PDB file of C-alpha atoms in Angstrom:
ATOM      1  CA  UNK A   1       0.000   0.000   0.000  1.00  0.00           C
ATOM      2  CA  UNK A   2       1.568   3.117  -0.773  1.00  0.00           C
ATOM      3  CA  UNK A   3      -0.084   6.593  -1.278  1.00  0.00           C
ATOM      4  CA  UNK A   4      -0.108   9.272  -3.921  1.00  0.00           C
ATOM      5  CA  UNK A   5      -1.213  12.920  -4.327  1.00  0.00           C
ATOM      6  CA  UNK A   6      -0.832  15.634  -6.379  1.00  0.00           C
ATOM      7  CA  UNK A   7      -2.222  18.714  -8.050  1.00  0.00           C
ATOM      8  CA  UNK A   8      -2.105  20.129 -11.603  1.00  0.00           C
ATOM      9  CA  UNK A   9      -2.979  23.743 -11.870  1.00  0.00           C
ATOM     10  CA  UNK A  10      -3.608  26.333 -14.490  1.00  0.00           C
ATOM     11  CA  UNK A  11      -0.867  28.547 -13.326  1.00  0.00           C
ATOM     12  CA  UNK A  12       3.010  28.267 -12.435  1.00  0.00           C
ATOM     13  CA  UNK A  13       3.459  27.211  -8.825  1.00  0.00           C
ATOM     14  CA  UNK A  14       4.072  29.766  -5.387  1.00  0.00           C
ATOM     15  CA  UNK A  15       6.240  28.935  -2.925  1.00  0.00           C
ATOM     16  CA  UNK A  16       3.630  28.547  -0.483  1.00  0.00           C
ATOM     17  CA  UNK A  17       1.689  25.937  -2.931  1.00  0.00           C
ATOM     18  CA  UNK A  18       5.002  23.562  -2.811  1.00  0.00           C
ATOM     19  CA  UNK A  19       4.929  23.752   1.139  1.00  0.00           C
ATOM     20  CA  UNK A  20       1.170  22.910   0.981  1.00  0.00           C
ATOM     21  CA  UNK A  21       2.068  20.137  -0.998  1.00  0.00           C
ATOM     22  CA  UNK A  22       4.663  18.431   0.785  1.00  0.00           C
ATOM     23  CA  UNK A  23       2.004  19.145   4.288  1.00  0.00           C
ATOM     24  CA  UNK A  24      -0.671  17.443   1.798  1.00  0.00           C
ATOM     25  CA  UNK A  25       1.395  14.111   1.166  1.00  0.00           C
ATOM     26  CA  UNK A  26       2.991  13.990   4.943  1.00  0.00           C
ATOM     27  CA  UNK A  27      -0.640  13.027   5.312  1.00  0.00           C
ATOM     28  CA  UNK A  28      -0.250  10.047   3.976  1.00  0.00           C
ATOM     29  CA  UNK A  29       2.895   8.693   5.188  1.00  0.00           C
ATOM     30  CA  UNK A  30       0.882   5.516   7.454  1.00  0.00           C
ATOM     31  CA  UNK A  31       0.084   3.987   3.856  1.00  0.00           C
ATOM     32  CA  UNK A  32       4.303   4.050   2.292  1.00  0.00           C
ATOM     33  CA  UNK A  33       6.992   4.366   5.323  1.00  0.00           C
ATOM     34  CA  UNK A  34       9.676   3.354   3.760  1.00  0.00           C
ATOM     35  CA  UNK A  35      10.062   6.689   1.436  1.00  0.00           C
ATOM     36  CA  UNK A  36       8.479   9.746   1.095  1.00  0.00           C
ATOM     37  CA  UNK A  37       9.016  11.544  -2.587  1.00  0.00           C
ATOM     38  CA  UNK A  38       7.573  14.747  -4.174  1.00  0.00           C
ATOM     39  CA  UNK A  39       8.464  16.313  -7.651  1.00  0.00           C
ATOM     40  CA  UNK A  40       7.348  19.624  -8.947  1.00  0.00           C
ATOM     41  CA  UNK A  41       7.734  21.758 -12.311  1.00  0.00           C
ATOM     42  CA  UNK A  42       6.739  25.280 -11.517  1.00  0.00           C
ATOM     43  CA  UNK A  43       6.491  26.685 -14.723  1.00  0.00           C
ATOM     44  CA  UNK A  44       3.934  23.789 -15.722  1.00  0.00           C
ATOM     45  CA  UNK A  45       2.029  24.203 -12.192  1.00  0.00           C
ATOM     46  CA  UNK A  46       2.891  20.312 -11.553  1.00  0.00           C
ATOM     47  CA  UNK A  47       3.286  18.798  -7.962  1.00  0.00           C
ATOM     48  CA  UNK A  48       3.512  15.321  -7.313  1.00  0.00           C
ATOM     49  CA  UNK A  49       4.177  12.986  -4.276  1.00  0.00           C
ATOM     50  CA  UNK A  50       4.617   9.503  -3.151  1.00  0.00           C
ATOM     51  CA  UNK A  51       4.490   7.433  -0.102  1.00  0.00           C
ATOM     52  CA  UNK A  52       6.120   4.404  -0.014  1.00  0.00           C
ATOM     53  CA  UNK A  53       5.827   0.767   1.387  1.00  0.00           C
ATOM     54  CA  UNK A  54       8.563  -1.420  -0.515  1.00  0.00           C
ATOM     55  CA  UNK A  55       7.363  -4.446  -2.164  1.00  0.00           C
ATOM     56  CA  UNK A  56       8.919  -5.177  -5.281  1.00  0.00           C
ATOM     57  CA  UNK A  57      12.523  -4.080  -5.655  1.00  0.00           C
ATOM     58  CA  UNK A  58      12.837  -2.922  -2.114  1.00  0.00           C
ATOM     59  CA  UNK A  59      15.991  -0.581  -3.731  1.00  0.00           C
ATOM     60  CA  UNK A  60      15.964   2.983  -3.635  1.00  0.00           C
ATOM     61  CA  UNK A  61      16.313   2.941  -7.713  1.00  0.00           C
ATOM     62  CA  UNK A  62      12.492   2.073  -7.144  1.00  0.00           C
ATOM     63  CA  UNK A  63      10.871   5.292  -5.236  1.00  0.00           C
ATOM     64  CA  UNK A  64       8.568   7.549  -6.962  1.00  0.00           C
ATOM     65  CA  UNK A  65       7.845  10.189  -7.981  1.00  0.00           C
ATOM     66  CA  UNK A  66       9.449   8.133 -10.719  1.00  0.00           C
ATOM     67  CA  UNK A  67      11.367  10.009 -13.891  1.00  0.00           C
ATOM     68  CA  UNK A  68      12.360   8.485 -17.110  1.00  0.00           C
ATOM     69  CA  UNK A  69      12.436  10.890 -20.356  1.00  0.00           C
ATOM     70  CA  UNK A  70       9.368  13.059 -20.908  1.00  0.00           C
ATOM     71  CA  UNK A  71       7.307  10.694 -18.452  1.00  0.00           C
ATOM     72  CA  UNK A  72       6.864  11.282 -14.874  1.00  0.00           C
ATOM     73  CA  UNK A  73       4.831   8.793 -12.618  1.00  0.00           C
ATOM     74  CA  UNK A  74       3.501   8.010  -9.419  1.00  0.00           C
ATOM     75  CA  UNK A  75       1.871   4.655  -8.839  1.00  0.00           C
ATOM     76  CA  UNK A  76       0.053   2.692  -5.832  1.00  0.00           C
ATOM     77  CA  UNK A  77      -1.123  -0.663  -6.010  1.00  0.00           C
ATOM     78  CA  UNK A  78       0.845  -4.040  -7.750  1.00  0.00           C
ATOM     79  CA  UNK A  79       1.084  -5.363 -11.197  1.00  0.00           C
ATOM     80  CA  UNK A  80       0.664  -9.035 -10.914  1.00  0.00           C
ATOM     81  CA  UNK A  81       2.192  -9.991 -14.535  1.00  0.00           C
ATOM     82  CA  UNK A  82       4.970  -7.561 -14.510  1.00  0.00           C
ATOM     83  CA  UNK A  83       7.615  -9.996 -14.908  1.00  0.00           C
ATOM     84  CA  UNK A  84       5.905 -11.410 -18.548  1.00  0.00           C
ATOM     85  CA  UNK A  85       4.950  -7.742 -19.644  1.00  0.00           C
ATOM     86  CA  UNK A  86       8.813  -6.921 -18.669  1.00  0.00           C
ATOM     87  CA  UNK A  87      10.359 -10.109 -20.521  1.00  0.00           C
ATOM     88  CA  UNK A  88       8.318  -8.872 -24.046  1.00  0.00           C
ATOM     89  CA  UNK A  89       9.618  -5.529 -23.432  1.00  0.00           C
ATOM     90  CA  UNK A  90      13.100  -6.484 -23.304  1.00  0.00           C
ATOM     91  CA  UNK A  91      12.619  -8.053 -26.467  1.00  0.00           C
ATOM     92  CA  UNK A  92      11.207  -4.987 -28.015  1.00  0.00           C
ATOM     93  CA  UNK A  93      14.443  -3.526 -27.212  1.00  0.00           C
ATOM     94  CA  UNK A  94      14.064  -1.441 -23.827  1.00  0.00           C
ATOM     95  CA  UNK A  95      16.428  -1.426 -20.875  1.00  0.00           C
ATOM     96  CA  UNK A  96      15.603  -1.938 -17.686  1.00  0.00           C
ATOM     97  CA  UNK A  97      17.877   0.065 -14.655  1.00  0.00           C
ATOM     98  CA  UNK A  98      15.571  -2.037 -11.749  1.00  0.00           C
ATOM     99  CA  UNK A  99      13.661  -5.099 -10.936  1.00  0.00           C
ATOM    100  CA  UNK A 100      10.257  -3.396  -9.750  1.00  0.00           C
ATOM    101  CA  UNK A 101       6.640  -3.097 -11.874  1.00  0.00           C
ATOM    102  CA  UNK A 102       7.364   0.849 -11.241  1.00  0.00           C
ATOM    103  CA  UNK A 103       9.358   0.812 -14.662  1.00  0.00           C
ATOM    104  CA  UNK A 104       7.342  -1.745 -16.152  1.00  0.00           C
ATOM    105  CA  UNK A 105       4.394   0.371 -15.400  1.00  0.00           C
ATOM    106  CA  UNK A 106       6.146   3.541 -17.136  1.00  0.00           C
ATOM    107  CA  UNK A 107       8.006   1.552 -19.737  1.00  0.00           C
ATOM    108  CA  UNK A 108       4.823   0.051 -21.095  1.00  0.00           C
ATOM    109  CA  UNK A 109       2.979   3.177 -21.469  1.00  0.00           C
ATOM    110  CA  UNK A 110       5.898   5.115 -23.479  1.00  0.00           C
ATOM    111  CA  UNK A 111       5.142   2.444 -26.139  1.00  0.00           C
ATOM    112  CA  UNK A 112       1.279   1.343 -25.415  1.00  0.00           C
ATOM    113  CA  UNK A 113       0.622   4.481 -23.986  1.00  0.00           C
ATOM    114  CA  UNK A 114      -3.285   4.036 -23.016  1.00  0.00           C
ATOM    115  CA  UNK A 115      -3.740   0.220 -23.531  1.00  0.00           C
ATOM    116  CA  UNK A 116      -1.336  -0.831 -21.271  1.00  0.00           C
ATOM    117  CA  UNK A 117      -4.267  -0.171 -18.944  1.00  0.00           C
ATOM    118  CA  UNK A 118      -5.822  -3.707 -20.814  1.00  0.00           C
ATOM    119  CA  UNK A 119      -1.970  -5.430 -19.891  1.00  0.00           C
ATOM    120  CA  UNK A 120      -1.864  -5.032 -16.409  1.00  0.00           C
ATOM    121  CA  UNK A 121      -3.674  -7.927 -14.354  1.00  0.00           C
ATOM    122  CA  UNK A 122      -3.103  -5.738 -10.945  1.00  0.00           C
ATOM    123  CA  UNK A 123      -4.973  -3.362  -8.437  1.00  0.00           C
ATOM    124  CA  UNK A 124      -3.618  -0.035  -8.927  1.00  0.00           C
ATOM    125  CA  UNK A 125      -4.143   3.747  -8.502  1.00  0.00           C
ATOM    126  CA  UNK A 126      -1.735   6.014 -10.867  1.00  0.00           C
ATOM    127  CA  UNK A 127      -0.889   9.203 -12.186  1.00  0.00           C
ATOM    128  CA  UNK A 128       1.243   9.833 -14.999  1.00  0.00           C
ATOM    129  CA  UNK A 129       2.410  13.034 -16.829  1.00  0.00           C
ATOM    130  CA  UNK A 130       3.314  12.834 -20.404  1.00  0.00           C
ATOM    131  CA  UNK A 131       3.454  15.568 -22.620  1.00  0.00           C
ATOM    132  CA  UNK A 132       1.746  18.387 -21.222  1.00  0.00           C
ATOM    133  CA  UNK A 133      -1.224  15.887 -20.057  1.00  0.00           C
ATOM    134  CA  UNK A 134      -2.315  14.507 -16.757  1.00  0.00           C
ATOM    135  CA  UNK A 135      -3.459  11.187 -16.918  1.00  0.00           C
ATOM    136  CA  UNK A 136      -4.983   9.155 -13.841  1.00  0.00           C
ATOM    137  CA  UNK A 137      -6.601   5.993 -13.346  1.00  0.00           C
ATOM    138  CA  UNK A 138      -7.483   2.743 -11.705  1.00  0.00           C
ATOM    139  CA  UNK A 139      -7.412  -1.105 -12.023  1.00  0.00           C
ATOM    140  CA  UNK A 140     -10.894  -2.651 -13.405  1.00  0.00           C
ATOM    141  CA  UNK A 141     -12.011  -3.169 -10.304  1.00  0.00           C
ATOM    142  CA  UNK A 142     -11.506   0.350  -8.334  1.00  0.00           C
ATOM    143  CA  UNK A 143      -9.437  -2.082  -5.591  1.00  0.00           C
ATOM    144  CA  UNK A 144      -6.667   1.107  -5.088  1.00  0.00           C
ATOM    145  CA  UNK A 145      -9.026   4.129  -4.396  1.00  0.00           C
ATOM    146  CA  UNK A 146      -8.253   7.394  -5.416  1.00  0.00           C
ATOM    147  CA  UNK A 147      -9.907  10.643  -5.095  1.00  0.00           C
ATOM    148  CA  UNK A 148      -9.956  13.802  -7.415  1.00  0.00           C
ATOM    149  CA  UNK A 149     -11.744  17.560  -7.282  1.00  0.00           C
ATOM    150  CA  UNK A 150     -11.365  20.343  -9.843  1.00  0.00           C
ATOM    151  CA  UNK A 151     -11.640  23.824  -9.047  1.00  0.00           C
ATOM    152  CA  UNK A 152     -11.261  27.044 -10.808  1.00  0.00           C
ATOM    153  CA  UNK A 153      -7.465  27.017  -9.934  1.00  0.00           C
ATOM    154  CA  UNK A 154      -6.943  23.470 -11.210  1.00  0.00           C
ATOM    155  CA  UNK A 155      -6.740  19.414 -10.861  1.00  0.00           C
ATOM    156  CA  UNK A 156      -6.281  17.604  -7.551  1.00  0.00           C
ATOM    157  CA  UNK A 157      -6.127  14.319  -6.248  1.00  0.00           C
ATOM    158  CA  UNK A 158      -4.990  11.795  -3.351  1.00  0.00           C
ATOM    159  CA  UNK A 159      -5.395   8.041  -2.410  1.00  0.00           C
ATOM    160  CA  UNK A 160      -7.578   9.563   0.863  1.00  0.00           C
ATOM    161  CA  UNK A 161     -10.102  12.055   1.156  1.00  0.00           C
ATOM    162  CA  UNK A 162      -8.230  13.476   4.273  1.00  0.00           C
ATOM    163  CA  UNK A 163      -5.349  15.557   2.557  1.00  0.00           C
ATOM    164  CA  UNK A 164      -7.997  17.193  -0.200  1.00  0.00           C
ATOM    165  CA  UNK A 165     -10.542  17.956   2.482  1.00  0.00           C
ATOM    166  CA  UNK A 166      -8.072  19.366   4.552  1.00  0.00           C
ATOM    167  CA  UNK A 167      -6.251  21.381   1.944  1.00  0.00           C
ATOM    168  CA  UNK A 168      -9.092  22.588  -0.047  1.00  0.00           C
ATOM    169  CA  UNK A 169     -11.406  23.016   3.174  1.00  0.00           C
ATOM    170  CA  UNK A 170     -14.036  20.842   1.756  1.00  0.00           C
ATOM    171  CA  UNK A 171     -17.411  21.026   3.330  1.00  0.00           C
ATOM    172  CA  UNK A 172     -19.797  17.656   4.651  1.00  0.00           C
ATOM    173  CA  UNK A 173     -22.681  17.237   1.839  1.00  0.00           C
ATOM    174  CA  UNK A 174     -25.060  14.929   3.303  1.00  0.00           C
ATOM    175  CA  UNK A 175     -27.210  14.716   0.494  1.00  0.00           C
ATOM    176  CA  UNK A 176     -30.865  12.394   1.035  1.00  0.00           C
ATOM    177  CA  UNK A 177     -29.177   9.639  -1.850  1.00  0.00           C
ATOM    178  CA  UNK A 178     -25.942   9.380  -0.049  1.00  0.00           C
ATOM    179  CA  UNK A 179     -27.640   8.908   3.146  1.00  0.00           C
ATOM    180  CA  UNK A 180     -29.535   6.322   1.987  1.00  0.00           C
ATOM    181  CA  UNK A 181     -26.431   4.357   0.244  1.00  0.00           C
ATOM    182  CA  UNK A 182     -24.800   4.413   2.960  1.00  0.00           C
ATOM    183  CA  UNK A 183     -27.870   2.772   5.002  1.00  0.00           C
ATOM    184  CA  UNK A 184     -28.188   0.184   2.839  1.00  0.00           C
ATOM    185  CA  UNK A 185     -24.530  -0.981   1.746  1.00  0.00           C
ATOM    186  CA  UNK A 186     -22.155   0.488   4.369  1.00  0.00           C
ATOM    187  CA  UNK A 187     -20.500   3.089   2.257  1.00  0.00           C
ATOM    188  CA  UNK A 188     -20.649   5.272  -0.457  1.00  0.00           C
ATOM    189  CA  UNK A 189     -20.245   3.902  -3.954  1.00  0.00           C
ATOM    190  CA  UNK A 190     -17.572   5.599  -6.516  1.00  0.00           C
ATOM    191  CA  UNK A 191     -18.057   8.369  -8.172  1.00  0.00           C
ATOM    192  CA  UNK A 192     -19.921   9.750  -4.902  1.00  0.00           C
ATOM    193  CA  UNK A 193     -18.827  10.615  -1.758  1.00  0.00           C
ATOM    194  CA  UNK A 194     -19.455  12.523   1.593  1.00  0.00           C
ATOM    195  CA  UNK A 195     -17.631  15.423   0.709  1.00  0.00           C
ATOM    196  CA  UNK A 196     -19.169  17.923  -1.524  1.00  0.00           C
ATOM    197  CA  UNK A 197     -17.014  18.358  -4.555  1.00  0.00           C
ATOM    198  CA  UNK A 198     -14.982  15.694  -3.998  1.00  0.00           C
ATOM    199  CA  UNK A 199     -15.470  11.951  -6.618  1.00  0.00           C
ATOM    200  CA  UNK A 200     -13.816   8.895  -6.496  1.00  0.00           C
ATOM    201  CA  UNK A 201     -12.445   6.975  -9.219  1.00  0.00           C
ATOM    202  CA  UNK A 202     -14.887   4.446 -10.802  1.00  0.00           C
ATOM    203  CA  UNK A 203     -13.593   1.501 -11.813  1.00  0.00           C
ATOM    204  CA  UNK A 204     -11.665   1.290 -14.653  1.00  0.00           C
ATOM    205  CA  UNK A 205     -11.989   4.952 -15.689  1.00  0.00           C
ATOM    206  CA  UNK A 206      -9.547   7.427 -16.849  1.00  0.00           C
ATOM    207  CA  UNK A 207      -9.046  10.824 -16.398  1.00  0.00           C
ATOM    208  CA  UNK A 208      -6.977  13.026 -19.077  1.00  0.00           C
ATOM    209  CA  UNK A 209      -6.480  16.901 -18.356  1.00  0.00           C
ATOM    210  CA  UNK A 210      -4.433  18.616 -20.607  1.00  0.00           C
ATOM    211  CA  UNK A 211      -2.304  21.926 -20.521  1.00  0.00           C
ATOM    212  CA  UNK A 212      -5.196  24.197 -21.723  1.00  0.00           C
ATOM    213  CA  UNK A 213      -7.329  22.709 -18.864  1.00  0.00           C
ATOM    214  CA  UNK A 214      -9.295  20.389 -20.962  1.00  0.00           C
ATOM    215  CA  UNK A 215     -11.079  17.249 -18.746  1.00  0.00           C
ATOM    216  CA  UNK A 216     -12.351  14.256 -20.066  1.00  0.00           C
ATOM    217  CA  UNK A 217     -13.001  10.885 -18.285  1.00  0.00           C
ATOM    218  CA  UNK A 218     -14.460   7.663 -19.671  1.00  0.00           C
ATOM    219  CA  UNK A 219     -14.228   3.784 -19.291  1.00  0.00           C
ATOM    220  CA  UNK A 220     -11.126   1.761 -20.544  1.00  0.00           C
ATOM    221  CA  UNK A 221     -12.546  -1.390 -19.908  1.00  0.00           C
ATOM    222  CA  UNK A 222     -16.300  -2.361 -19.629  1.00  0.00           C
ATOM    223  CA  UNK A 223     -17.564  -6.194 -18.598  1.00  0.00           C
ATOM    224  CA  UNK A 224     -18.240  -8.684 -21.377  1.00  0.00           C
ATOM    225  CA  UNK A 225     -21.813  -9.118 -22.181  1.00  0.00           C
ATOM    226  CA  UNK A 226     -22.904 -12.285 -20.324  1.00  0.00           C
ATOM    227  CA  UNK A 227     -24.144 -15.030 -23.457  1.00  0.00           C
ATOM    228  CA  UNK A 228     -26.348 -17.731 -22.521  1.00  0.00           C
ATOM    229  CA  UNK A 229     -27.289 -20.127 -25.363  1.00  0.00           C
ATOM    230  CA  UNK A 230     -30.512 -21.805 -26.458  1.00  0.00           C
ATOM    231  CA  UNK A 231     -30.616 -24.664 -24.104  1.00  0.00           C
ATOM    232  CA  UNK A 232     -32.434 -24.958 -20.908  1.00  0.00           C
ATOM    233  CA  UNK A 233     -30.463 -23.612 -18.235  1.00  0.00           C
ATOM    234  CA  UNK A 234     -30.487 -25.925 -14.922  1.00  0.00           C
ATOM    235  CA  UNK A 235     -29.509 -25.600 -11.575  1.00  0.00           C
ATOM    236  CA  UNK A 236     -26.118 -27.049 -10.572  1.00  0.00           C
ATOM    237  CA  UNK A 237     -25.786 -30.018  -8.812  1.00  0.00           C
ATOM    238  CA  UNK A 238     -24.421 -30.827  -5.330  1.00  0.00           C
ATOM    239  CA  UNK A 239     -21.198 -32.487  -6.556  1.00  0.00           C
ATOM    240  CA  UNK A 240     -20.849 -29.335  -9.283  1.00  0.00           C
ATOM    241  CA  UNK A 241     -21.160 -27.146  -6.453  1.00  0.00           C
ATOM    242  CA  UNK A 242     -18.349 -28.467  -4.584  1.00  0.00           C
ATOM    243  CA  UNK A 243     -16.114 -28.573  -7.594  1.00  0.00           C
ATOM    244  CA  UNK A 244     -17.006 -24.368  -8.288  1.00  0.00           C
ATOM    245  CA  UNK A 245     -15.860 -24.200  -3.970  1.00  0.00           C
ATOM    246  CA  UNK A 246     -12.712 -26.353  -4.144  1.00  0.00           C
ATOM    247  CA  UNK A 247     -11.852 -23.930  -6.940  1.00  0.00           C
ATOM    248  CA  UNK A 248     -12.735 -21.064  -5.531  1.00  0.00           C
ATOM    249  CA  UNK A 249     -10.487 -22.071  -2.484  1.00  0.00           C
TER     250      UNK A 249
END
């Protein structure tokens, strides 16, 4: 578990917005101990940071925010098939400097770019800046949450509510529908939640803002449509049933 925030905003960075920044990700230090990492461009009104909890690659090659060319990337979560997605892009001819799915991750999108999203077999949160553009996302699943609000100034996010609400002094909304949600299941589902302003990632969405402020957010991956053929459909039997749980387990 490791945590990431950042913001992108429509004008070059203050002083006082890098301090609020590095006060923003300190938040988040219980979910990555092991390294705490922030990069900014002022010009481009960029901050990013990254907590820590080594995993894969426990080296210090491996902490984030992570730089490689015109790609800069901070990542939460695991990529289960790194290792074959790695070996095929050896072959394509890239170089590899560590042993992590960090580089992988970043690796992959310089030459997938967007469908490396429909590689991965992982539960991840991300954010990625590549050419002028913001790009965030998670796995098909939503298993590594992440949370985002836009204002007027610009683009933030953070793997908890906690550092938005207390940086952008977000306000309780207890609107009648939440309420009742959270009756009924125990939480709020994505893209609401209890803060007004503030969404969560839906699974396996993306979110694109580019330099002229531009916002767009759609689906990457959407479930197969369930087929059922012609035939009567009966229920299974006792011994089927256990075969389905000794799988399962």
């Amino acid at each position: 578990m490791c945590g990431i925030f950042g913001f992108y905003l429509n004008r070059p960075l203050k002083d006082k917005d890098i301090e609020k920044g590095h006060a923003a990700i300190s938040k988040l230090t219980h979910r990555g101990p092991d390294n705490l990492g922030v990069w900014h461009d002022k010009a481009k009104g960029l901050f990013l940071g990254h907590t820590r909890l080594s995993i894969q690659d426990t080296s210090s090659q491996n902490n984030q925010p992570y730089l490689d060319s015109n790609l800069s990337l901070i990542f939460n979560g695991e990529i289960y098939n790194f290792l074959e997605i790695r070996k095929d892009l050896k072959k394509s001819g890239c170089v590899f400097k560590t042993e992590g799915d960090t580089e992988v991750f970043a690796k992959s999108w310089q030459k997938y770019g967007e469908k490396s999203l429909n590689i991965f077999d992982g539960m991840f949160s991300f954010c990625l800046f590549q050419n002028n553009t913001l790009s965030l996302g998670v796995d098909i699943f939503g298993e590594k949450p992440l949370y985002w609000y836009q204002s007027k100034e610009g683009f933030y996010f953070s793997s908890e509510p906690r550092p938005l609400v207390e940086l952008l002094d977000l306000k309780v909304d207890l609107i009648q529908e939440n309420v009742n949600q959270f009756l009924m299941l125990g939480y709020i589902p994505s893209p609401n939640t209890i803060y007004k302003g503030l969404n969560r990632c839906e699974p396996a969405s993306i979110i694109n803002i580019s330099e002229d402020g531009r916002f767009s957010l759609r689906k990457y991956w959407s479930r197969p449509e369930q087929y059922i053929g012609k035939g009567k459909v009966l229920p299974a039997t006792s011994i089927e049933l256990d075969k389905i749980e000794d799988a399962l387990n």
